[in-house]
XYZ file of C-alpha atoms in Angstrom:
198
model
C 176.887 51.942 97.101
C 175.092 54.913 95.503
C 177.521 57.714 94.259
C 177.191 60.820 92.008
C 180.182 61.578 89.656
C 180.961 63.363 86.479
C 180.115 61.403 83.420
C 182.573 59.955 80.959
C 182.397 58.718 77.465
C 182.246 55.141 78.942
C 178.896 55.942 80.402
C 177.231 56.542 77.064
C 175.751 53.026 76.655
C 174.099 53.350 80.035
C 172.935 56.925 79.392
C 171.341 55.806 76.211
C 169.548 52.970 78.079
C 168.278 55.216 80.903
C 167.015 57.665 78.275
C 165.269 54.758 76.458
C 163.688 53.511 79.703
C 162.606 56.923 81.108
C 162.171 59.078 78.087
C 158.338 59.141 77.958
C 157.275 61.276 80.927
C 159.427 58.965 83.134
C 158.261 55.838 81.485
C 159.936 53.691 78.925
C 159.499 54.267 75.111
C 160.184 50.473 74.349
C 156.586 50.122 73.026
C 156.734 53.488 71.317
C 160.068 53.730 69.511
C 161.664 50.412 68.378
C 165.033 52.209 67.757
C 166.454 52.262 71.397
C 168.945 55.090 70.374
C 166.825 57.608 68.684
C 165.616 59.387 71.719
C 169.183 59.399 73.242
C 170.620 60.864 69.996
C 168.673 64.060 70.716
C 168.166 64.181 74.409
C 171.195 62.636 76.004
C 174.377 61.740 74.033
C 175.081 65.154 72.435
C 175.436 66.842 75.820
C 178.247 64.426 76.943
C 180.036 65.314 73.715
C 179.656 68.851 73.813
C 179.790 69.901 77.556
C 180.882 66.872 79.578
C 181.710 69.012 82.514
C 178.068 69.660 82.957
C 177.006 66.000 82.765
C 176.792 63.783 85.900
C 175.576 60.297 86.542
C 174.368 58.633 89.705
C 175.685 55.012 89.990
C 174.731 52.023 92.114
C 177.783 49.696 92.554
C 179.491 51.658 89.805
C 176.772 51.189 87.293
C 174.991 54.413 85.989
C 171.312 54.403 86.804
C 170.465 57.932 86.343
C 171.969 61.251 84.972
C 171.581 65.028 84.817
C 173.002 66.333 81.549
C 172.809 69.735 79.991
C 174.787 72.781 78.991
C 175.742 76.156 80.660
C 175.558 77.735 77.104
C 172.550 76.865 75.238
C 173.250 79.192 72.267
C 176.575 77.648 71.605
C 175.301 74.135 72.310
C 172.554 74.765 69.574
C 175.034 75.996 67.088
C 177.229 72.980 67.537
C 174.192 70.581 67.564
C 172.969 71.891 64.339
C 176.467 72.073 62.619
C 178.231 68.986 63.874
C 175.752 66.515 65.582
C 172.490 66.412 63.946
C 173.707 65.993 60.219
C 175.448 62.706 61.422
C 172.420 61.533 63.246
C 170.285 62.102 60.216
C 172.441 59.909 58.153
C 171.302 56.998 60.328
C 167.582 57.234 59.430
C 165.269 56.963 56.226
C 162.478 59.055 57.820
C 160.039 58.105 55.000
C 160.335 54.440 56.087
C 160.290 55.356 59.753
C 157.116 57.397 60.022
C 155.098 56.932 63.227
C 151.593 57.775 64.385
C 152.731 58.083 68.043
C 153.221 61.821 69.003
C 156.594 61.100 70.722
C 158.232 59.438 67.716
C 156.758 62.202 65.449
C 158.243 64.848 67.605
C 161.624 62.964 67.681
C 161.659 62.735 63.864
C 160.848 66.339 63.520
C 163.602 67.725 65.915
C 166.252 65.324 64.220
C 165.232 66.244 60.672
C 165.218 69.984 61.288
C 167.703 72.222 62.885
C 166.910 73.375 66.381
C 165.809 76.855 66.790
C 166.192 78.493 70.280
C 162.988 80.326 71.558
C 163.659 83.900 72.311
C 161.633 83.848 75.343
C 164.313 81.524 76.906
C 167.228 83.602 75.899
C 167.816 84.953 79.507
C 168.002 81.268 80.680
C 171.315 80.409 79.166
C 171.694 77.028 80.752
C 169.376 74.052 80.328
C 169.199 70.438 81.640
C 167.690 67.019 81.253
C 167.412 64.516 84.263
C 166.401 60.871 84.426
C 166.491 58.348 87.001
C 165.609 54.762 86.739
C 162.642 53.689 89.099
C 164.803 51.820 91.615
C 166.632 55.089 92.440
C 163.709 57.421 92.484
C 162.350 58.592 95.971
C 165.705 58.670 97.539
C 166.467 62.366 97.280
C 168.903 61.703 94.357
C 167.075 63.986 91.995
C 167.455 67.069 94.259
C 171.199 66.183 94.910
C 171.803 65.978 90.979
C 169.827 69.293 90.480
C 171.977 70.941 93.120
C 175.201 69.585 91.449
C 174.207 70.785 88.163
C 173.263 74.317 89.571
C 176.504 74.449 91.424
C 178.408 73.792 88.197
C 176.350 76.393 86.292
C 177.411 78.941 88.912
C 181.012 78.132 88.522
C 180.566 78.557 84.731
C 179.022 82.051 85.246
C 175.425 81.063 84.325
C 172.712 83.102 86.050
C 169.466 81.200 85.042
C 168.644 77.623 83.976
C 165.532 76.128 82.042
C 164.006 72.897 81.337
C 160.963 71.591 79.631
C 158.541 69.318 81.273
C 155.405 67.572 80.000
C 152.061 68.369 81.616
C 151.506 64.403 81.451
C 154.227 64.075 84.253
C 152.609 65.948 87.208
C 155.012 64.392 89.654
C 157.951 66.089 87.878
C 156.157 69.306 87.729
C 155.532 69.126 91.488
C 159.188 68.197 92.284
C 160.571 71.134 90.146
C 158.124 73.620 91.857
C 159.135 72.269 95.187
C 162.864 72.948 94.645
C 162.063 76.658 93.570
C 161.600 76.477 89.748
C 158.893 78.407 88.231
C 156.881 78.341 84.918
C 158.380 80.699 82.262
C 155.546 79.860 79.837
C 153.241 77.006 78.689
C 153.080 75.385 75.376
C 150.757 72.722 74.214
C 151.201 69.952 76.586
C 154.278 71.154 78.477
C 155.845 73.960 80.471
C 158.999 75.632 80.228
C 160.288 76.183 83.741
C 163.139 78.299 85.052
C 165.348 78.814 88.011
C 167.397 81.874 89.135
C 170.948 80.949 90.250
């Protein structure tokens, strides 16, 4: 049976795994990043610690196989991330010995090594999210249900706008977001920042 529920700390191993298996434009990062936790240290786990009420998993027979995670207050989240989370994650890595030639791991190393700085262009979009589903649960309407669940929670928290980033190498995701009413805020090299008015 497939269900959607709020995430708990017990879901974290599954959330890390889902992020690892879907984190490169919907594809696995197994061949790119040998450390199966690095991508989840930045794009998944901290949200569950900081703003668990905004994090949901989709389960099949009680096992998480997808999630939507984020925060209703990007400014406060970023302050916490830089102060509490990233310093601890940096202690796990010797970046001089973990240099990579792949653009994804280079990017991961940079966002972990350096404090996150919010783009002023996104300031009106106070909430943001990440969503990932394992392939076996894709195409079943669960992405839209997860998005709507997150949006409803944002409204309850008083947020008025949401944003996310999506790679131009993931045209299926771009088309999906546009289909549900999201729009491009601005483009950066290789990606678009997209928004939604709640």
